[in-house]
Coordinates of C-alpha atoms and ligand atoms in Angstrom, one line a residue:
X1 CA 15.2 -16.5 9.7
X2 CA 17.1 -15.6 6.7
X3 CA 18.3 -12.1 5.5
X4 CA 19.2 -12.3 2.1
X5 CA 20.4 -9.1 0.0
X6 CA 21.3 -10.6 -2.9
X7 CA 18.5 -11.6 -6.4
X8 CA 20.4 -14.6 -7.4
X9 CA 20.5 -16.1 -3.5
X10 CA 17.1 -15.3 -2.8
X11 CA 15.8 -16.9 -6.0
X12 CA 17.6 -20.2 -4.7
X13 CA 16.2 -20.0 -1.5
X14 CA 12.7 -19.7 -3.1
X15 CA 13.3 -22.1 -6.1
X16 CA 14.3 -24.7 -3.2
X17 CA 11.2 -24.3 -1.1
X18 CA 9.0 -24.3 -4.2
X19 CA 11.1 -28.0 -5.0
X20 CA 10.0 -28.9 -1.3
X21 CA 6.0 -28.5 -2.3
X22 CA 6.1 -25.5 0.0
X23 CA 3.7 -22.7 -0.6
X24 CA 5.0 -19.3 -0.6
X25 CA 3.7 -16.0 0.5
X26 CA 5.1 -12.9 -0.4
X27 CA 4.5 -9.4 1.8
X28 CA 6.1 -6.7 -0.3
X29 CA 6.9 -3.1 2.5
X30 CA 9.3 -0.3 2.2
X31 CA 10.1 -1.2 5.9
X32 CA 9.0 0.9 9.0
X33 CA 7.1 -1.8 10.3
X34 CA 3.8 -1.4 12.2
X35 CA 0.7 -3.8 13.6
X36 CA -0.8 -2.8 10.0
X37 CA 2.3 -4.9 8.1
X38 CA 2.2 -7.1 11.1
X39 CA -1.2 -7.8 10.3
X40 CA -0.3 -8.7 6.7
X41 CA 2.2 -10.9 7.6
X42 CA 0.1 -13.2 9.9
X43 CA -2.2 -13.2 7.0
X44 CA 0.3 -14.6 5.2
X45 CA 1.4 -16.7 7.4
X46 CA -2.3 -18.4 7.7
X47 CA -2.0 -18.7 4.1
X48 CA 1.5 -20.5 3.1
X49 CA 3.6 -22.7 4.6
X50 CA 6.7 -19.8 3.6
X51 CA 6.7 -16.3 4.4
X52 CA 8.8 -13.8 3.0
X53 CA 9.2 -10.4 3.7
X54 CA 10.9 -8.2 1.4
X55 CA 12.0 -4.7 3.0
X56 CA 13.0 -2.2 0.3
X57 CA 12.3 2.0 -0.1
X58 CA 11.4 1.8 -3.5
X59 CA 13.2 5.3 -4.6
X60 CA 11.0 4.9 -8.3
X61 CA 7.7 5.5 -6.9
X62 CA 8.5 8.4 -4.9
X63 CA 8.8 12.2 -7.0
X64 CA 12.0 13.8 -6.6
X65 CA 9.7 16.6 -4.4
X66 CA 8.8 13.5 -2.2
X67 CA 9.7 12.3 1.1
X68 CA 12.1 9.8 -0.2
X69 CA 15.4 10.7 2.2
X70 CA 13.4 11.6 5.2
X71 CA 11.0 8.3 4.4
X72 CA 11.8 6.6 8.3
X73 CA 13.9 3.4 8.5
X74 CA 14.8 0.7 10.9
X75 CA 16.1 -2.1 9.9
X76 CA 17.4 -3.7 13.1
X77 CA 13.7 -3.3 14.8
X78 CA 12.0 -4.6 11.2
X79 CA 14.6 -7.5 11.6
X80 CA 13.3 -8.3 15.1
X81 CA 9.7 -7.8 14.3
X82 CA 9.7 -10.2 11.6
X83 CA 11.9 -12.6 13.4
X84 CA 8.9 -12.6 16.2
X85 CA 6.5 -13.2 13.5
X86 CA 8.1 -16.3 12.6
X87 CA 8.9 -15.2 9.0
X88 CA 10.8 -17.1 7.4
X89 CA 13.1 -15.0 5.1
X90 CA 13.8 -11.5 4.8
X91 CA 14.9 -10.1 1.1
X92 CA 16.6 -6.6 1.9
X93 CA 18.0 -5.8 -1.4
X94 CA 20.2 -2.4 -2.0
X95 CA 19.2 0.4 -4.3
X96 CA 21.9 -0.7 -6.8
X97 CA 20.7 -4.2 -6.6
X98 CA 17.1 -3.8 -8.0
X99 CA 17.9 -1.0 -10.4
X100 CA 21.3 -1.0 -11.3
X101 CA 23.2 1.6 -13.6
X102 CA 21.2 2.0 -17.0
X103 CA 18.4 0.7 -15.3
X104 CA 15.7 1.1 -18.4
X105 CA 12.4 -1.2 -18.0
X106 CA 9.0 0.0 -16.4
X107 CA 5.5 -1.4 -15.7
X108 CA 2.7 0.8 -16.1
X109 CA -0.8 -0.2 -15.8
X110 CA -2.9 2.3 -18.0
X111 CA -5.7 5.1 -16.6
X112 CA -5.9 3.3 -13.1
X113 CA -2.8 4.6 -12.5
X114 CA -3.6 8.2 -13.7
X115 CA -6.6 9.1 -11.1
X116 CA -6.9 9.6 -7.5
X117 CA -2.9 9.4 -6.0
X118 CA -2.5 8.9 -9.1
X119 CA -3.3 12.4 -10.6
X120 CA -1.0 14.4 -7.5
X121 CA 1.7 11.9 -7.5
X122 CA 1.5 11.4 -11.9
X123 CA 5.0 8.6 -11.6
X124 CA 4.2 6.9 -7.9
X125 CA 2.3 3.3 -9.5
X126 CA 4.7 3.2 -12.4
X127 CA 7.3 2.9 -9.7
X128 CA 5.0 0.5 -7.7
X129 CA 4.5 -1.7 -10.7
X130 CA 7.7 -1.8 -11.7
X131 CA 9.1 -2.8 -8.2
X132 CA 6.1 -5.7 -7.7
X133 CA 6.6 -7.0 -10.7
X134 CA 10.4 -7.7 -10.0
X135 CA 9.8 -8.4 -6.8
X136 CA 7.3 -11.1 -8.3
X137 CA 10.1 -12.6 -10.6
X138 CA 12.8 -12.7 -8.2
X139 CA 10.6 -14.4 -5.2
X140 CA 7.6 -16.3 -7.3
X141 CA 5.0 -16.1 -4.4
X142 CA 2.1 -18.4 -4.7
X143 CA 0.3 -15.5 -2.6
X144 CA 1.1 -12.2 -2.4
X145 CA -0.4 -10.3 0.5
X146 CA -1.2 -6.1 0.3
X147 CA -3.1 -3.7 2.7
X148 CA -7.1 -2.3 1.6
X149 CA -5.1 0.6 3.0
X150 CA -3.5 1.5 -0.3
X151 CA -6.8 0.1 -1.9
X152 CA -5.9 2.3 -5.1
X153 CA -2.4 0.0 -5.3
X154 CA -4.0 -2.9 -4.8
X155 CA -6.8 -2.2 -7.1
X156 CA -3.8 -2.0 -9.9
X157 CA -1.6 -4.9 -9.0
X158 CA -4.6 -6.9 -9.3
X159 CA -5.2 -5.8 -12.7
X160 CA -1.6 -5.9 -13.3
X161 CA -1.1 -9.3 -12.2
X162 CA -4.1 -10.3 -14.5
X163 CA -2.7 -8.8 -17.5
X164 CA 0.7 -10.1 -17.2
X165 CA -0.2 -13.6 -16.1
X166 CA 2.1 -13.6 -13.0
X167 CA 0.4 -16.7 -11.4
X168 CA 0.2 -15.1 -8.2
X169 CA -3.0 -14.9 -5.8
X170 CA -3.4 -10.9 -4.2
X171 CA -5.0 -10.8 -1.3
X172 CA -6.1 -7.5 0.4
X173 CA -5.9 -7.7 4.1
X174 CA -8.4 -4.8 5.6
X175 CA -6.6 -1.7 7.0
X176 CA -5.5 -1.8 10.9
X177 CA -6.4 1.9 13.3
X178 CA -5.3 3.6 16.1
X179 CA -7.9 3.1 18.7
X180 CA -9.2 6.8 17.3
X181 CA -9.5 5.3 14.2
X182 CA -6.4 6.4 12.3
X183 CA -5.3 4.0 9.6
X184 CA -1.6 2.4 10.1
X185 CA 0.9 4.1 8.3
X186 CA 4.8 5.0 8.2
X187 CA 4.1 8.4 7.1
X188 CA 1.8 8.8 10.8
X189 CA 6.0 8.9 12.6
X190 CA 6.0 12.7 10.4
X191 CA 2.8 14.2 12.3
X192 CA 3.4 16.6 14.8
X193 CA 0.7 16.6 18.0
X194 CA -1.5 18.9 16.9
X195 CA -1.9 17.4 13.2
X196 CA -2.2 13.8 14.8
X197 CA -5.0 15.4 16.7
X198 CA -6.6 16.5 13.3
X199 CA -5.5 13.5 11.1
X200 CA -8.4 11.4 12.5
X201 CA -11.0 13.4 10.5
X202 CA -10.2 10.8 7.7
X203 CA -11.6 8.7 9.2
X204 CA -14.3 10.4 10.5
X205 CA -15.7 11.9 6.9
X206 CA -15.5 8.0 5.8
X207 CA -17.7 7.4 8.5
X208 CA -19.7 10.6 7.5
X209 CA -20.1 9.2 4.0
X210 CA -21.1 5.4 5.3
X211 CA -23.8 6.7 6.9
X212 CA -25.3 8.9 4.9
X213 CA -25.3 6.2 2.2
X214 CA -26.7 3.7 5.2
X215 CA -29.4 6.4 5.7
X216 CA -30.3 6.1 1.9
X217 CA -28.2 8.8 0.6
X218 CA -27.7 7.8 -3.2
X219 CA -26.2 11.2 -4.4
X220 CA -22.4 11.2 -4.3
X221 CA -22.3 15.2 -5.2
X222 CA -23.8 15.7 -1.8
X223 CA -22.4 13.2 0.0
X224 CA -19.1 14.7 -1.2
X225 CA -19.8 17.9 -0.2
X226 CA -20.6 17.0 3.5
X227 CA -17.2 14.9 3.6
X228 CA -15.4 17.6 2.4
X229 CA -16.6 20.3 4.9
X230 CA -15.9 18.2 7.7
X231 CA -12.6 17.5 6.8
X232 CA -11.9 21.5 6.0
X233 CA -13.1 21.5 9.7
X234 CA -10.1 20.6 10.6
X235 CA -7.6 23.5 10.1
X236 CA -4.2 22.0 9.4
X237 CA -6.0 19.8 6.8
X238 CA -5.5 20.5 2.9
X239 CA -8.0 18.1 1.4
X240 CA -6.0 16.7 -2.0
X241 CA -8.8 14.7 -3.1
X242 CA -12.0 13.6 -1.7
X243 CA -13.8 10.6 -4.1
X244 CA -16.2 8.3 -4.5
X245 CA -15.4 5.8 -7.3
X246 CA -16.2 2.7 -9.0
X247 CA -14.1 0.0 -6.8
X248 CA -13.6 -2.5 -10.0
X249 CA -12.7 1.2 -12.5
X250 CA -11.9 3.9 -10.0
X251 CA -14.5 6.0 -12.4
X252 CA -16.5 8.9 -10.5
X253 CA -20.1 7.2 -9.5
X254 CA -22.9 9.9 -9.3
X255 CA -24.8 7.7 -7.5
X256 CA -23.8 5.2 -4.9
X257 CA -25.3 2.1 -5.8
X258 CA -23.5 -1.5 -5.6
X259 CA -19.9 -1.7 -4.5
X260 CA -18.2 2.4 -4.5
X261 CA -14.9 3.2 -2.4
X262 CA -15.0 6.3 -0.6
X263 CA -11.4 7.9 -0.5
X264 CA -9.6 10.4 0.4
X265 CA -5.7 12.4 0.8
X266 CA -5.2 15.2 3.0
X267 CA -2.2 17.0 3.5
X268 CA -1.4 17.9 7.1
X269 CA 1.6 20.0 6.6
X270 CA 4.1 18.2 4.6
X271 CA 2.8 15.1 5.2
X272 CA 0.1 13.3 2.6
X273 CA -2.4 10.5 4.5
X274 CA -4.6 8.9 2.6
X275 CA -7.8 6.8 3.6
X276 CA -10.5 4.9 2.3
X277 CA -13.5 2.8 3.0
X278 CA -15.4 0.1 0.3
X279 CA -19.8 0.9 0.9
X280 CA -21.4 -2.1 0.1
X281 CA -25.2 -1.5 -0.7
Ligands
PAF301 O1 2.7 -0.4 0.0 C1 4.0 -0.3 0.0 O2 4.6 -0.3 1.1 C2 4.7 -0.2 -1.3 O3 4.1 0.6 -2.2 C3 5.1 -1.5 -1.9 C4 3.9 -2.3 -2.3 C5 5.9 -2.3 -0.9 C6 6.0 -1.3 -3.2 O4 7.1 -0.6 -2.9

């Protein structure tokens, strides 16, 4: 397995396999590896012939009041991890390297970007944007692989990979739990025992909202109302957003009819988790 730090090397390593008739998968982290990415990168690996993993704490999509410093690293374990999953290169670029001094152009995909995360954390898919996009140009994936996790992110590097013609195919592997349900992240290491206790009420209102809808519940005022009050049952929770959207828009629905994504963010102290599940009916 390669490591390579360096734009110009890694588009050579690329450019040759592409010459070779390889197919290429991409699986763009910020590091911090868990069985969610790992899942991501078997994906991946089903997919193309080529796997590359690039590791990189993108400092643009995090707000200066963010967790940026304290975000957890391990690069000799995310190294190991990835060697284990047979990948077959590793891009581990520095700060400097992907936004060097003057550093000036940004991607922004309009009004997804502005709702949900979006509206607490106002910069955080700008940042994301910009860094997949680059990422994009330096590696030129055939596939690019993302977790339903962040279904918001995917939702917009979907649209954004439409609108810029990146000939790239997203796919959105389905989010990985604890065996009490909650959803793989990075940000779980930050939880201390009693909030991981209370962190799996995400999970549980999604499950509050699936089967009320299952049960013929159509109004998403009400269904909204229960989710929200079981969350606030939890008392280290501070709910920052409780929706039920359009998947294709991310528009409020008033009533859940065809394809909606139920989501949520809750604070447990500092820490932000978010959630989400896609009702189908
Ligand atoms: O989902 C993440 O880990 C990040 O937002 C991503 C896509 C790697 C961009 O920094």
């Amino acid at each position: 397995m390669k490591v390579i730090n360096d734009v110009r090397d890694m588009r050579r390593w690329t450019e040759r396999q592409r010459l070779a008739g390889r197919r290429l998968a991409l699986v763009p982290t910020m590091g911090y590896l868990h069985e969610g990415h790992l899942s991501l990168i078997r994906l991946a690996r089903q997919r193309a012939d080529v796997v590359v993993v690039s590791i990189f704490v993108n400092p643009t999509q995090f707000a200066p009041n963010e967790d940026l410093d304290r975000y957890p690293r391990d690069f000799e374990r995310d190294e190991a991890l990835c060697r284990q999953e047979g990948v077959d290169a590793v891009f581990y670029p520095s700060a400097q390297t992907m936004y060097p001094p003057h550093y000036k152009t940004y991607v922004i995909t309009e009004d997804l970007s502005r709702v949900l995360c979006g509206k607490s954390r106002p910069s955080h898919f700008r940042g994301v944007t910009t860094i997949v996009a680059k990422l994009f140009n330096i590696v030129r994936p055939h596939l690019a692989v993302f977790g339903q996790k962040d279904a918001q992110q995917l939702i917009i590097i979907k649209k954004m990979t439409a609108d810029l013609n990146f000939d790239i195919d997203i796919i959105g592997a389905p989010i990985v739990r604890e065996a009490d349900g909650l959803a793989m992240s990075s940000r779980n290491a930050y939880l201390n025992k009693e909030e991981r206790q209370q962190a799996t009420v995400l999970y549980k209102s999604l499950q509050l909202a699936r089967r009320e809808a299952e049960q013929g519940n159509r109004s998403a005022k009400d269904i909204k109302k229960k989710m929200t009050a079981l969350i606030e049952s939890a008392p280290l929770a501070r709910i920052d957003y409780v929706e039920l959207v359009d998947t294709q828009t991310l528009t409020a629905k008033e009533r859940i009819e065809g394809e909606t994504l139920a989501a949520v963010a809750v604070f447990f102290g500092k820490t932000r988790l978010i959630d989400n599940t896609v009702l189908n009916l």
